[in-house]
């Protein structure tokens, strides 16, 4: 077993298609194996490659100085689309592909909006997913608006690698400072500039002073901060890295804790440098004494896919119908998953190996049928994994002398104590080995992540093969799973349901039904009620399938499957491709936050739903987490910005998972459904993006940049019905005690505490946590207030407590509301009141302190040079009489700005 485990450890690349893990390593202060991918939709332009190299080279020096000589970029791979012309400099990629991209060069998410951004949906200090740059930005066409690409890259790298956030806030561009003045949200506060309204219409532009909003008492929405072109402040890169003098991150001394920046909100008012200094990267390095070398670039061009199936036909594959189930999954892969133009070969192995098919290029159904005819028909013999792999390398080598980037899809159910004999060959080959272990024979740590359950109704083997689409194929060519479902039928002989085919898919639509005993009766109707005939029945492999010619009709397809045996296990899988190459299909990607975990640490489930790069909101998303013994836990995933979900309405649906039942492997499947008039596209620029610079102040005058296209951020496009399923891979959990599990899980941290005001009361709202993170109901809440944000953060238990006797907690993920009148603020010079909450569960376990809401005790003063004496009219808010009051204070005049709430108090003698 030990030898076998070591072999699979070297095949760890096979797991990365599931977790989308970055390959980046930090080695002697230098970041290695960075993957930059040019999207296939980008028109060919070799200047883009040159600009990427210039950007990274400049960024390396800038990063080195900004991190006090700790970090630089050592080597970078640039992945060039297959449809670009050949060049002798281009090499074939090895493991690099789109799924593992650290930087993606692609058209803008929204037309005309070229701001770079980092996909980041985890907590402060945790790594992001990828950076998105547009071609126009790299080509220097947006430098005035966003700054030099090299400095932009460092800004986004800090998001990606160290999990810090922006220090500007377009939703809350101004705030009330302790100086009792209106200030622009920025870091450091020493960045100088002017607050002005600048409008252009019909070829002429007008600059005027800002107006005070009569409700918020801050500058109106059309007021913008224009930085001075000449500055002396050195921080911060996470505010406006484009300012020439800015060469540092904000640290403890320069950090602006007052500003309602996302960095303050998400990182508990810590500076970006404090977060970076606490990272593993920082802890594992010391400053360099000499300048770093320039980055080394590898230019890699995507080429046709080469894959060899290596299939176990040993005697043990006869148990639990495994051989048939392997053939079902392999046929689905050959019929539907593998893309046209790919080269496919096949090897069988038992105690020896046999080449069944040399590489065949898939051009039509003829090649697919030829390969299916070569699948193994009966199990016999021992197991020699190395024989299978060596023969696969031989098959691939006949087409390409180099194995770089070729794939071996290996399935086996048993262990092999001779596997160590080919470890070095696999390690040096440059090939990617997708390893699928069927059953429980090999159940050590890394192997567990690729293991598939032996329960046929879970459809795990077909899902695993179906997930092996090419990492570099254009999205329009990829097979997408619309349905994957199975049932074991006993007294009820029917399996009936529907599948939705939306307008973004429909090409190459494929229905696959499998059974254990006898062929079922199959009825399938299209949306117009026409019954579909001509299923191909493969009695030997116990499967039937139907490919819909052309583009399948949009709408709800219904199926009835009637079992002919009792008991019987039936499964159905439905896949399709994009209907139109110019319209991106809706996609679902699922993953866990870790591959390996130990009790009692919680796991987090993530499912991201996109159309292209645009988030899909309002979907119903369900996760199915199955243990290796077949126990399934069902979780509703939420995009509500509470509990495990970091950002509301970003298209990433999340939930904690703590319902462990045993040690070993757990697998994840996610089902997403968008109902008519509920699912919608979010037409808003993504978070965690570099700041747009409206212009500069030069010699006292504003030199404006071209305005960016305006987007009505309240506008959302309603989507039609859709359905998708996705495999999220697997994870391993150890140290799980015997059931029942001890209660070691506190309520989740409240992260969306908000405050509004009605008359003399502060009204708090938040999303209820649960007894165990985001499940169940807490026992009680503790609300405390303080005049010092740091005292409340660091010494919460010493702060003034609010009477919450009348506050009864609701079920997790419900909206909570509580009103109170603050009193006994002892500091005469206090300018703000800060408010936070802890939750207590029935086992007296306590949550972390919530995010901190704040209210101000003054009406701010505007800079006379910034303001227009004419106030901006604002409608009077409708009073909310639904809240109960707590303790006493005088009349308040309050206003709200986004998620960090700011209110104006007219003080009485009680404070």
mmCIF file with all atom_site columns, N, CA and C in Angstrom, residues 31 83 111 158 192 213 231 242 412 543 607 656 717 822 873 897 910:
data_model
loop_
_atom_site.group_PDB
_atom_site.id
_atom_site.type_symbol
_atom_site.label_atom_id
_atom_site.label_alt_id
_atom_site.label_comp_id
_atom_site.label_asym_id
_atom_site.label_entity_id
_atom_site.label_seq_id
_atom_site.pdbx_PDB_ins_code
_atom_site.Cartn_x
_atom_site.Cartn_y
_atom_site.Cartn_z
_atom_site.occupancy
_atom_site.B_iso_or_equiv
_atom_site.pdbx_formal_charge
_atom_site.auth_seq_id
_atom_site.auth_comp_id
_atom_site.auth_asym_id
_atom_site.auth_atom_id
_atom_site.pdbx_PDB_model_num
ATOM 1  N N  . UNK A 1 31  ? 8.436   34.067 -7.104  1.00 0.00 ? 31  UNK A N  1
ATOM 2  C CA . UNK A 1 31  ? 7.224   33.331 -7.459  1.00 0.00 ? 31  UNK A CA 1
ATOM 3  C C  . UNK A 1 31  ? 7.445   32.607 -8.779  1.00 0.00 ? 31  UNK A C  1
ATOM 4  N N  . UNK A 1 83  ? -5.872  28.947 -31.919 1.00 0.00 ? 83  UNK A N  1
ATOM 5  C CA . UNK A 1 83  ? -6.213  29.547 -33.208 1.00 0.00 ? 83  UNK A CA 1
ATOM 6  C C  . UNK A 1 83  ? -5.250  30.661 -33.630 1.00 0.00 ? 83  UNK A C  1
ATOM 7  N N  . UNK A 1 111 ? -19.224 45.476 -21.529 1.00 0.00 ? 111 UNK A N  1
ATOM 8  C CA . UNK A 1 111 ? -18.670 46.239 -22.654 1.00 0.00 ? 111 UNK A CA 1
ATOM 9  C C  . UNK A 1 111 ? -18.161 47.611 -22.228 1.00 0.00 ? 111 UNK A C  1
ATOM 10 N N  . UNK A 1 158 ? -1.695  41.487 -5.056  1.00 0.00 ? 158 UNK A N  1
ATOM 11 C CA . UNK A 1 158 ? -1.948  41.520 -3.610  1.00 0.00 ? 158 UNK A CA 1
ATOM 12 C C  . UNK A 1 158 ? -3.327  40.958 -3.289  1.00 0.00 ? 158 UNK A C  1
ATOM 13 N N  . UNK A 1 192 ? -3.596  63.866 -1.409  1.00 0.00 ? 192 UNK A N  1
ATOM 14 C CA . UNK A 1 192 ? -4.297  65.137 -1.578  1.00 0.00 ? 192 UNK A CA 1
ATOM 15 C C  . UNK A 1 192 ? -5.007  65.195 -2.927  1.00 0.00 ? 192 UNK A C  1
ATOM 16 N N  . UNK A 1 213 ? -25.735 66.415 -0.010  1.00 0.00 ? 213 UNK A N  1
ATOM 17 C CA . UNK A 1 213 ? -27.004 65.700 -0.007  1.00 0.00 ? 213 UNK A CA 1
ATOM 18 C C  . UNK A 1 213 ? -27.729 65.979 1.295   1.00 0.00 ? 213 UNK A C  1
ATOM 19 N N  . UNK A 1 231 ? 2.331   64.252 -5.917  1.00 0.00 ? 231 UNK A N  1
ATOM 20 C CA . UNK A 1 231 ? 2.102   63.873 -4.527  1.00 0.00 ? 231 UNK A CA 1
ATOM 21 C C  . UNK A 1 231 ? 3.444   63.580 -3.865  1.00 0.00 ? 231 UNK A C  1
ATOM 22 N N  . UNK A 1 242 ? -1.655  54.055 -9.297  1.00 0.00 ? 242 UNK A N  1
ATOM 23 C CA . UNK A 1 242 ? -1.252  54.831 -10.476 1.00 0.00 ? 242 UNK A CA 1
ATOM 24 C C  . UNK A 1 242 ? -0.594  56.156 -10.114 1.00 0.00 ? 242 UNK A C  1
ATOM 25 N N  . UNK A 1 412 ? -8.700  2.276  -12.247 1.00 0.00 ? 412 UNK A N  1
ATOM 26 C CA . UNK A 1 412 ? -8.418  0.983  -11.630 1.00 0.00 ? 412 UNK A CA 1
ATOM 27 C C  . UNK A 1 412 ? -9.209  0.876  -10.337 1.00 0.00 ? 412 UNK A C  1
ATOM 28 N N  . UNK A 1 543 ? -26.872 0.118  -20.965 1.00 0.00 ? 543 UNK A N  1
ATOM 29 C CA . UNK A 1 543 ? -27.072 1.543  -21.160 1.00 0.00 ? 543 UNK A CA 1
ATOM 30 C C  . UNK A 1 543 ? -27.862 1.794  -22.435 1.00 0.00 ? 543 UNK A C  1
ATOM 31 N N  . UNK A 1 607 ? -20.039 27.156 -5.067  1.00 0.00 ? 607 UNK A N  1
ATOM 32 C CA . UNK A 1 607 ? -20.524 26.914 -6.427  1.00 0.00 ? 607 UNK A CA 1
ATOM 33 C C  . UNK A 1 607 ? -20.676 28.265 -7.103  1.00 0.00 ? 607 UNK A C  1
ATOM 34 N N  . UNK A 1 656 ? -21.219 26.314 4.914   1.00 0.00 ? 656 UNK A N  1
ATOM 35 C CA . UNK A 1 656 ? -20.352 25.470 5.733   1.00 0.00 ? 656 UNK A CA 1
ATOM 36 C C  . UNK A 1 656 ? -20.826 24.024 5.676   1.00 0.00 ? 656 UNK A C  1
ATOM 37 N N  . UNK A 1 717 ? -30.625 41.647 -15.910 1.00 0.00 ? 717 UNK A N  1
ATOM 38 C CA . UNK A 1 717 ? -31.266 40.926 -16.998 1.00 0.00 ? 717 UNK A CA 1
ATOM 39 C C  . UNK A 1 717 ? -31.830 39.616 -16.477 1.00 0.00 ? 717 UNK A C  1
ATOM 40 N N  . UNK A 1 822 ? -29.090 54.375 22.312  1.00 0.00 ? 822 UNK A N  1
ATOM 41 C CA . UNK A 1 822 ? -27.796 54.319 23.010  1.00 0.00 ? 822 UNK A CA 1
ATOM 42 C C  . UNK A 1 822 ? -27.756 55.292 24.182  1.00 0.00 ? 822 UNK A C  1
ATOM 43 N N  . UNK A 1 873 ? -31.669 67.987 -3.529  1.00 0.00 ? 873 UNK A N  1
ATOM 44 C CA . UNK A 1 873 ? -32.920 67.527 -2.906  1.00 0.00 ? 873 UNK A CA 1
ATOM 45 C C  . UNK A 1 873 ? -32.969 66.013 -2.832  1.00 0.00 ? 873 UNK A C  1
ATOM 46 N N  . UNK A 1 897 ? -25.156 55.240 4.579   1.00 0.00 ? 897 UNK A N  1
ATOM 47 C CA . UNK A 1 897 ? -24.387 55.176 3.341   1.00 0.00 ? 897 UNK A CA 1
ATOM 48 C C  . UNK A 1 897 ? -23.876 53.761 3.194   1.00 0.00 ? 897 UNK A C  1
ATOM 49 N N  . UNK A 1 910 ? -27.697 63.975 27.899  1.00 0.00 ? 910 UNK A N  1
ATOM 50 C CA . UNK A 1 910 ? -27.544 62.608 28.412  1.00 0.00 ? 910 UNK A CA 1
ATOM 51 C C  . UNK A 1 910 ? -26.306 61.924 27.875  1.00 0.00 ? 910 UNK A C  1
#
